[in-house]
Amino acid sequence: MLYVIGWSSQLVVAALVSPVLAHMLPPAEFGALALGITLHQIVLVFALLGLDQAIVLQRASDGNAHAARGLIAVSIMVAGLVTLLFCVTSPVWRSAVGFAEHAELVYMVILWTAPAVSVQVMLALLLTEDRLLQFALVVGLSTAGGQILGLILLVAVHKDATTYFMGAAVCQFAAMLLAVVFTRPRIGGLVSWSVTKHAVRLGLPLTAASIALFQLSSGDRFIIQVLLGTEEVGRYQAANIMGSIVILLLSFVSGAWTPRFAAVRDETERWALATDSRDELYRILLPVTVGMTLATPLTLQVILPESFRPDSLAIVVFLISLSAFPVAAGDATGRLLIIQRRGKTIGILTSVSAVASVILNIILVPMWGIVGAAVATLATYALLAGMQQRALPASPVWQKVPGRLASAVLVVISASAASILLPQTLEWNLLRFAAALMCLPWLMVALRRARGAVQEARTG
């Protein structure tokens, strides 16, 4: 969980920076910023090639970092080639994805992405070797540092998305150099064909899965751009930042836990650990869901200008935040599938969900606007979690969520949904926010219970 705290530092900075950006930039320019981040995620997936997961498994299976350090060198080379390809071909495709008038932004995003891939694979090794201080230094420089420098440049140089991404790129290159010093990539890995082949065999299906997962989490921005325009992209991005906080935290948890799950040799013990961790995450999500839903209306009114029409975004935040429940379930089964090296299965299932996401967005966005995009996100995450569970082998037996916990989840979701219907006047919003603060002791109890469950599992 210390690694989760390190990764989540970017969320803390983003939570502080995003309201400033929303006030400094008009909705259309904020939408361009959101599209730039989305493009970054696309290029990142292609350039990463799933090698970060391969490095984690390689280090766990070897018991040393020799081959894993060679894979880092391979990853850096692949990242450079792929980002160069995107840069050279950008005049061909940028108009089709909404960047016709943002050529400079495209180049800056690609420049930011090239070192970001290298940083991610080196962080995977630092995580696997439990080098917390070095991990935290690299994460802090690449994420929090980039956002802070981007904001400084936005104020001092020019108020547009391209200038903001310039700060992110500068800090990402600095983080890459620091990570190289820490991990010492082995150049000989470029000719270790058997290791590279084994890694790519796992990584390619995971790349397909990551592309599809991107469509689930971010691809709706492009559909909204085409159907509703850049201003609605900006409004949706503002709501999505709040609603996705818990989902991003869960993804950090999954990344931090994968090496630990891989180190467990007994299959039955690993499955029990997966179901227990899922249930504890569900218990933690109960107060988080109630608290976020109650706090959202006032928070939106405070951090967003009137041009974003914040009173209509609470339902969007709520629907996206509910996705945390299927994401928690999907992360548990997904870790098991990755450790079993069933990358093809993950790729196929995630691709099916991505296609479903596109279809749902095309149907629902014209009907319900950005609320339809949020509904599509929730539905497709649930579909993916269900399919991954069905893909698990019959033995060991996958334990279902306990009945009392499932009932508690249903009650919390229903009560949170009902609170959205209350008036959004200042008085009601203050009352809701006060009630949200009362969820903090509940959250502390859930965290303490989860820690006790972990200690009991260790002693048992």
Coordinates of C-alpha atoms in Angstrom, one line a residue, residues 25-455:
L25 CA -9.0 27.5 -19.5
P26 CA -12.3 27.8 -21.3
P27 CA -14.3 24.5 -21.6
A28 CA -13.2 24.1 -25.3
E29 CA -9.5 24.4 -24.4
F30 CA -10.0 22.2 -21.3
G31 CA -11.5 19.7 -23.8
A32 CA -8.4 19.9 -25.9
L33 CA -6.3 19.1 -22.8
A34 CA -8.5 16.1 -22.2
L35 CA -8.1 14.9 -25.8
G36 CA -4.3 15.3 -25.4
I37 CA -4.3 13.1 -22.3
T38 CA -6.3 10.6 -24.2
L39 CA -3.9 10.6 -27.1
H40 CA -1.0 10.1 -24.6
Q41 CA -2.8 7.0 -23.3
I42 CA -3.2 5.6 -26.8
V43 CA 0.5 6.0 -27.8
L44 CA 1.6 4.8 -24.3
V45 CA -0.2 1.5 -24.8
F46 CA 1.3 0.8 -28.2
A47 CA 4.8 1.8 -27.1
L48 CA 4.6 -0.1 -23.9
L49 CA 3.8 -3.4 -25.6
G50 CA 2.9 -5.0 -22.3
L51 CA 6.5 -5.3 -21.3
D52 CA 6.0 -3.8 -17.9
Q53 CA 4.0 -6.9 -16.9
A54 CA 6.6 -9.2 -18.5
I55 CA 9.3 -7.6 -16.4
V56 CA 7.4 -8.2 -13.2
L57 CA 6.9 -11.9 -14.0
Q58 CA 10.5 -12.3 -15.3
R59 CA 11.9 -10.9 -12.1
A60 CA 9.6 -13.0 -10.0
S61 CA 10.4 -16.2 -11.8
D62 CA 14.2 -15.7 -12.0
G63 CA 14.8 -14.5 -8.5
N64 CA 17.2 -11.8 -9.8
A65 CA 17.0 -8.8 -12.1
H66 CA 19.6 -9.8 -14.8
A67 CA 17.1 -10.7 -17.5
A68 CA 14.6 -8.0 -16.4
R69 CA 17.2 -5.3 -16.8
G70 CA 17.8 -6.5 -20.3
L71 CA 14.0 -6.2 -21.0
I72 CA 14.2 -2.6 -19.8
A73 CA 16.7 -1.9 -22.6
V74 CA 14.3 -3.6 -25.1
S75 CA 11.4 -1.5 -23.8
I76 CA 13.3 1.8 -24.2
M77 CA 14.2 0.9 -27.8
V78 CA 10.6 -0.1 -28.7
A79 CA 9.2 3.1 -27.1
G80 CA 11.5 5.2 -29.1
L81 CA 10.6 3.5 -32.4
V82 CA 6.9 3.5 -31.8
T83 CA 6.7 7.1 -30.7
L84 CA 8.8 8.1 -33.7
L85 CA 6.3 6.3 -36.0
F86 CA 3.4 8.1 -34.4
C87 CA 5.2 11.4 -34.8
V88 CA 6.0 10.9 -38.5
T89 CA 2.5 9.6 -39.4
S90 CA 0.6 12.2 -37.4
P91 CA -0.3 14.4 -40.4
V92 CA -2.2 11.4 -41.8
W93 CA -4.4 10.6 -38.7
R94 CA -4.6 13.6 -36.5
S95 CA -7.6 15.2 -38.3
A96 CA -9.6 12.0 -38.1
V97 CA -9.3 12.0 -34.3
G98 CA -10.1 15.7 -33.7
F99 CA -6.6 17.2 -33.7
A100 CA -6.9 19.1 -37.1
E101 CA -6.2 22.4 -35.4
H102 CA -3.8 21.1 -32.7
A103 CA -0.7 19.9 -34.6
E104 CA 1.7 21.4 -32.0
L105 CA -0.3 19.7 -29.2
V106 CA 0.0 16.3 -31.0
Y107 CA 3.8 16.6 -31.2
M108 CA 4.2 17.7 -27.6
V109 CA 2.0 14.8 -26.4
I110 CA 4.1 12.3 -28.3
L111 CA 7.3 13.9 -27.0
W112 CA 5.8 13.5 -23.5
T113 CA 4.9 9.9 -24.1
A114 CA 8.3 8.6 -25.3
P115 CA 10.1 8.9 -21.8
A116 CA 6.8 8.0 -20.0
V117 CA 7.0 4.4 -21.4
S118 CA 10.6 4.0 -20.2
V119 CA 9.7 5.3 -16.8
Q120 CA 6.8 2.9 -16.4
V121 CA 8.9 -0.2 -17.2
M122 CA 11.6 0.9 -14.8
L123 CA 9.1 1.5 -12.1
A124 CA 7.9 -2.0 -12.6
L125 CA 11.3 -3.3 -11.7
L126 CA 11.7 -1.0 -8.7
L127 CA 8.4 -2.1 -7.4
T128 CA 9.2 -5.8 -7.9
E129 CA 12.5 -5.3 -6.0
D130 CA 10.8 -3.4 -3.2
R131 CA 12.9 -0.3 -3.6
L132 CA 10.4 2.2 -2.2
L133 CA 12.5 5.3 -1.9
Q134 CA 13.8 5.2 -5.4
F135 CA 10.3 4.3 -6.7
A136 CA 8.8 7.3 -4.9
L137 CA 11.5 9.7 -6.2
V138 CA 10.8 8.7 -9.8
V139 CA 7.1 8.7 -9.4
G140 CA 7.1 12.1 -7.8
L141 CA 9.2 13.7 -10.5
S142 CA 7.4 12.1 -13.4
T143 CA 3.8 12.8 -12.2
A144 CA 3.5 15.5 -9.6
G145 CA 6.5 17.3 -10.9
G146 CA 5.2 17.4 -14.4
Q147 CA 1.8 18.7 -13.4
I148 CA 3.3 21.4 -11.2
L149 CA 5.8 22.5 -13.8
G150 CA 3.0 22.5 -16.5
L151 CA 0.9 24.8 -14.4
I152 CA 3.9 27.2 -13.8
L153 CA 4.5 27.3 -17.6
L154 CA 0.8 27.9 -18.2
V155 CA 0.9 31.0 -16.0
A156 CA 4.3 32.2 -17.1
V157 CA 4.4 31.4 -20.8
H158 CA 1.0 30.9 -22.5
K159 CA -2.4 29.6 -21.4
D160 CA -3.0 26.6 -23.7
A161 CA -2.8 22.9 -23.5
T162 CA 0.4 22.6 -25.5
T163 CA 2.3 24.7 -23.0
Y164 CA 1.0 22.6 -20.1
F165 CA 2.1 19.4 -21.8
M166 CA 5.6 20.9 -22.2
G167 CA 6.1 20.9 -18.5
A168 CA 5.0 17.3 -18.3
A169 CA 7.5 16.3 -21.0
V170 CA 10.4 18.1 -19.3
C171 CA 9.8 16.3 -16.0
Q172 CA 9.2 13.0 -17.7
F173 CA 12.6 13.1 -19.4
A174 CA 14.2 14.0 -16.0
A175 CA 12.4 11.1 -14.3
M176 CA 13.6 8.7 -17.1
L177 CA 17.3 9.7 -16.5
L178 CA 16.9 9.2 -12.8
A179 CA 15.3 5.8 -13.3
V180 CA 18.1 4.7 -15.6
V181 CA 20.6 5.5 -12.9
F182 CA 18.5 3.4 -10.4
T183 CA 17.8 0.4 -12.6
R184 CA 20.9 0.3 -14.9
P185 CA 19.2 -1.2 -18.1
R186 CA 21.4 -4.0 -19.6
I187 CA 22.2 -3.3 -23.2
G188 CA 22.9 -7.0 -23.7
G189 CA 19.2 -7.6 -23.4
L190 CA 18.8 -6.2 -26.9
V191 CA 20.3 -9.5 -28.2
S192 CA 18.7 -11.8 -25.7
W193 CA 16.3 -13.2 -28.2
S194 CA 14.7 -16.0 -26.2
V195 CA 13.9 -13.7 -23.2
T196 CA 12.5 -11.0 -25.5
K197 CA 10.4 -13.5 -27.4
H198 CA 9.0 -14.9 -24.2
A199 CA 8.2 -11.4 -23.0
V200 CA 6.6 -10.3 -26.3
R201 CA 4.5 -13.4 -26.4
L202 CA 2.9 -12.3 -23.1
G203 CA 3.0 -8.6 -23.9
L204 CA 1.3 -8.5 -27.3
P205 CA -2.1 -9.9 -26.1
L206 CA -1.8 -7.6 -23.1
T207 CA -1.3 -4.7 -25.5
A208 CA -4.5 -5.6 -27.3
A209 CA -6.2 -5.7 -23.9
S210 CA -4.7 -2.4 -22.9
I211 CA -6.0 -0.8 -26.1
A212 CA -9.4 -2.2 -25.4
L213 CA -9.2 -1.1 -21.8
F214 CA -8.3 2.4 -23.0
Q215 CA -11.5 2.4 -25.0
L216 CA -13.4 1.5 -21.8
S217 CA -11.9 4.2 -19.7
S218 CA -11.1 7.1 -22.2
G219 CA -12.3 6.3 -25.7
D220 CA -15.7 7.9 -25.1
R221 CA -14.0 11.3 -25.3
F222 CA -13.6 10.9 -29.0
I223 CA -17.2 9.8 -29.5
I224 CA -18.4 12.8 -27.4
Q225 CA -16.1 15.0 -29.5
V226 CA -17.6 13.8 -32.7
L227 CA -21.2 13.9 -31.5
L228 CA -21.4 16.8 -29.1
G229 CA -18.2 18.9 -29.5
T230 CA -15.1 19.9 -27.6
E231 CA -17.0 21.8 -24.9
E232 CA -18.9 18.7 -23.8
V233 CA -15.6 16.8 -23.8
G234 CA -14.3 19.4 -21.3
R235 CA -17.4 19.0 -19.1
Y236 CA -17.2 15.3 -19.2
Q237 CA -13.5 15.3 -18.4
A238 CA -14.1 17.5 -15.4
A239 CA -16.7 15.1 -14.0
N240 CA -14.6 12.1 -15.0
I241 CA -11.6 13.3 -13.0
M242 CA -13.7 13.2 -9.8
G243 CA -15.5 10.0 -10.6
S244 CA -12.4 8.1 -11.7
I245 CA -10.3 8.8 -8.6
V246 CA -11.3 5.6 -6.9
I247 CA -10.9 3.6 -10.1
L248 CA -7.3 4.9 -10.6
L249 CA -6.5 4.1 -7.0
L250 CA -7.7 0.5 -7.6
S251 CA -5.5 0.3 -10.7
F252 CA -2.5 1.4 -8.6
V253 CA -3.4 -1.2 -6.0
S254 CA -3.6 -3.9 -8.7
G255 CA -0.2 -2.9 -10.0
A256 CA 1.4 -2.9 -6.6
W257 CA -0.1 -6.3 -5.7
T258 CA 0.7 -8.2 -8.8
P259 CA 4.3 -9.0 -7.9
R260 CA 3.1 -10.2 -4.4
F261 CA 0.5 -12.4 -6.0
A262 CA 3.1 -13.8 -8.4
A263 CA 5.4 -14.7 -5.5
V264 CA 2.7 -17.0 -4.0
R265 CA 3.4 -20.5 -5.3
D266 CA 0.4 -22.3 -3.9
E267 CA -2.5 -21.9 -6.3
T268 CA -5.3 -22.4 -3.7
E269 CA -3.7 -19.9 -1.4
R270 CA -3.4 -17.4 -4.3
W271 CA -7.0 -17.7 -5.1
A272 CA -8.1 -17.3 -1.5
L273 CA -5.9 -14.2 -1.3
A274 CA -7.6 -12.8 -4.5
T275 CA -11.1 -13.2 -3.1
D276 CA -10.3 -11.9 0.3
S277 CA -8.7 -8.8 -1.1
R278 CA -11.7 -8.2 -3.4
D279 CA -14.1 -8.5 -0.4
E280 CA -12.0 -6.1 1.7
L281 CA -11.9 -3.6 -1.2
Y282 CA -15.7 -3.8 -1.4
R283 CA -15.9 -3.0 2.3
I284 CA -13.7 0.0 1.8
L285 CA -15.7 1.2 -1.2
L286 CA -18.9 1.3 0.9
P287 CA -18.0 4.5 2.8
V288 CA -16.1 5.9 -0.1
T289 CA -19.1 5.6 -2.4
V290 CA -21.4 7.3 0.1
G291 CA -18.9 10.0 1.0
M292 CA -18.0 10.9 -2.6
T293 CA -21.7 11.0 -3.7
L294 CA -22.7 13.3 -0.9
A295 CA -19.6 15.6 -1.3
T296 CA -19.8 15.8 -5.1
P297 CA -22.5 18.6 -5.6
L298 CA -20.8 21.1 -3.3
T299 CA -17.3 20.2 -4.6
L300 CA -18.3 20.7 -8.2
Q301 CA -19.9 24.1 -7.3
V302 CA -16.6 25.2 -5.6
I303 CA -14.0 23.9 -8.1
L304 CA -15.8 24.5 -11.5
P305 CA -16.8 27.8 -13.0
E306 CA -20.5 28.3 -14.1
S307 CA -19.6 27.8 -17.7
F308 CA -19.2 24.0 -16.9
R309 CA -22.8 23.9 -15.5
P310 CA -21.6 21.9 -12.5
D311 CA -25.1 21.2 -11.1
S312 CA -25.7 18.8 -14.0
L313 CA -22.5 16.8 -13.5
A314 CA -23.2 15.1 -10.1
I315 CA -25.0 12.2 -11.8
V316 CA -22.1 11.7 -14.1
V317 CA -19.6 11.6 -11.2
F318 CA -21.8 9.1 -9.4
L319 CA -22.2 6.7 -12.3
I320 CA -18.5 6.7 -13.1
S321 CA -17.6 6.2 -9.4
L322 CA -19.8 3.1 -9.2
S323 CA -17.5 1.5 -11.8
A324 CA -15.1 1.0 -8.9
F325 CA -17.1 -2.1 -7.8
P326 CA -16.7 -4.1 -11.1
V327 CA -13.2 -2.8 -11.4
A328 CA -12.3 -4.2 -8.0
A329 CA -13.7 -7.6 -9.1
G330 CA -12.1 -7.5 -12.5
D331 CA -8.7 -6.6 -11.0
A332 CA -8.8 -9.7 -8.7
T333 CA -9.6 -12.1 -11.6
G334 CA -7.3 -10.2 -14.0
R335 CA -4.3 -10.7 -11.7
L336 CA -4.9 -14.4 -11.6
L337 CA -5.2 -14.6 -15.4
I338 CA -1.9 -12.6 -15.9
I339 CA 0.0 -14.8 -13.5
Q340 CA -1.3 -17.8 -15.4
R341 CA 0.1 -16.1 -18.5
R342 CA -3.3 -16.1 -20.2
G343 CA -2.7 -12.8 -22.0
K344 CA -4.7 -13.9 -25.0
T345 CA -7.8 -14.5 -22.9
I346 CA -7.5 -11.1 -21.3
G347 CA -7.0 -9.5 -24.7
I348 CA -10.1 -11.2 -26.2
L349 CA -12.4 -10.4 -23.3
T350 CA -11.3 -6.8 -23.0
S351 CA -11.7 -6.3 -26.8
V352 CA -15.3 -7.7 -26.6
S353 CA -16.0 -5.1 -23.8
A354 CA -14.4 -2.3 -25.8
V355 CA -16.7 -3.1 -28.8
A356 CA -19.6 -3.1 -26.4
S357 CA -18.5 0.3 -25.1
V358 CA -18.4 1.8 -28.6
I359 CA -21.8 0.5 -29.4
L360 CA -23.3 1.7 -26.1
N361 CA -21.7 5.2 -26.5
I362 CA -23.0 5.5 -30.0
I363 CA -26.5 4.6 -28.8
L364 CA -26.6 6.4 -25.4
V365 CA -24.6 9.7 -26.0
P366 CA -27.1 11.1 -28.6
M367 CA -30.0 10.1 -26.2
W368 CA -28.6 11.2 -22.8
G369 CA -25.5 13.2 -23.6
I370 CA -22.5 12.7 -21.3
V371 CA -24.7 10.9 -18.8
G372 CA -25.0 8.2 -21.5
A373 CA -21.2 8.0 -21.7
A374 CA -21.1 7.4 -18.0
V375 CA -23.7 4.7 -18.1
A376 CA -21.8 3.0 -20.9
T377 CA -18.6 3.1 -18.8
L378 CA -20.3 1.4 -15.8
A379 CA -22.0 -1.2 -18.0
T380 CA -18.9 -2.2 -19.9
Y381 CA -16.7 -2.5 -16.7
A382 CA -19.4 -4.8 -15.3
L383 CA -19.4 -6.9 -18.5
L384 CA -15.6 -7.3 -18.4
A385 CA -15.5 -8.3 -14.8
G386 CA -18.2 -10.9 -15.4
M387 CA -16.5 -12.4 -18.4
Q388 CA -13.1 -12.6 -16.7
Q389 CA -14.7 -14.5 -13.8
R390 CA -16.3 -17.0 -16.2
A391 CA -12.8 -17.4 -17.9
L392 CA -11.2 -18.7 -14.7
P393 CA -10.6 -22.5 -14.5
A394 CA -13.0 -24.6 -12.5
S395 CA -10.5 -25.4 -9.8
P396 CA -9.7 -23.9 -7.4
V397 CA -13.3 -22.7 -6.8
W398 CA -13.8 -18.9 -7.1
Q399 CA -15.7 -17.8 -4.0
K400 CA -18.6 -15.5 -4.5
V401 CA -19.1 -12.2 -2.5
P402 CA -20.6 -13.1 0.9
G403 CA -24.4 -12.4 1.0
R404 CA -24.3 -9.8 3.8
L405 CA -21.6 -7.9 1.9
A406 CA -23.5 -8.0 -1.3
S407 CA -26.6 -6.7 0.4
A408 CA -24.6 -3.9 2.0
V409 CA -23.3 -2.9 -1.5
L410 CA -26.8 -2.8 -2.9
V411 CA -28.1 -0.7 0.0
V412 CA -25.2 1.8 -0.3
I413 CA -25.7 2.2 -4.1
S414 CA -29.4 2.7 -3.7
A415 CA -29.0 5.3 -0.9
S416 CA -26.3 7.1 -2.8
A417 CA -28.5 7.2 -6.0
A418 CA -31.4 8.6 -4.0
S419 CA -29.3 11.4 -2.6
I420 CA -28.6 12.6 -6.2
L421 CA -32.3 13.5 -6.4
L422 CA -32.2 16.0 -3.6
P423 CA -32.2 19.7 -4.5
Q424 CA -28.8 21.2 -5.3
T425 CA -29.3 24.4 -3.3
L426 CA -26.5 25.7 -1.1
E427 CA -28.2 24.6 2.1
W428 CA -28.8 21.0 0.8
N429 CA -25.2 20.8 -0.5
L430 CA -23.8 21.9 2.8
L431 CA -25.9 19.3 4.6
R432 CA -24.7 16.6 2.2
F433 CA -21.1 17.6 2.6
A434 CA -21.4 17.5 6.4
A435 CA -22.9 14.0 6.1
A436 CA -20.0 13.0 3.8
L437 CA -17.5 14.0 6.5
M438 CA -19.3 11.6 8.8
C439 CA -18.2 8.8 6.5
L440 CA -14.6 9.2 7.5
P441 CA -14.8 7.2 10.8
W442 CA -16.6 4.5 8.8
L443 CA -13.7 4.4 6.3
M444 CA -11.2 4.2 9.1
V445 CA -13.0 1.2 10.6
A446 CA -13.0 -0.5 7.1
L447 CA -9.3 0.2 6.7
R448 CA -8.5 -1.2 10.1
R449 CA -10.6 -4.3 9.4
A450 CA -8.7 -4.8 6.2
R451 CA -5.4 -4.5 7.9
G452 CA -6.5 -7.0 10.5
A453 CA -7.6 -9.4 7.8
V454 CA -4.1 -9.2 6.2
Q455 CA -2.4 -9.9 9.5

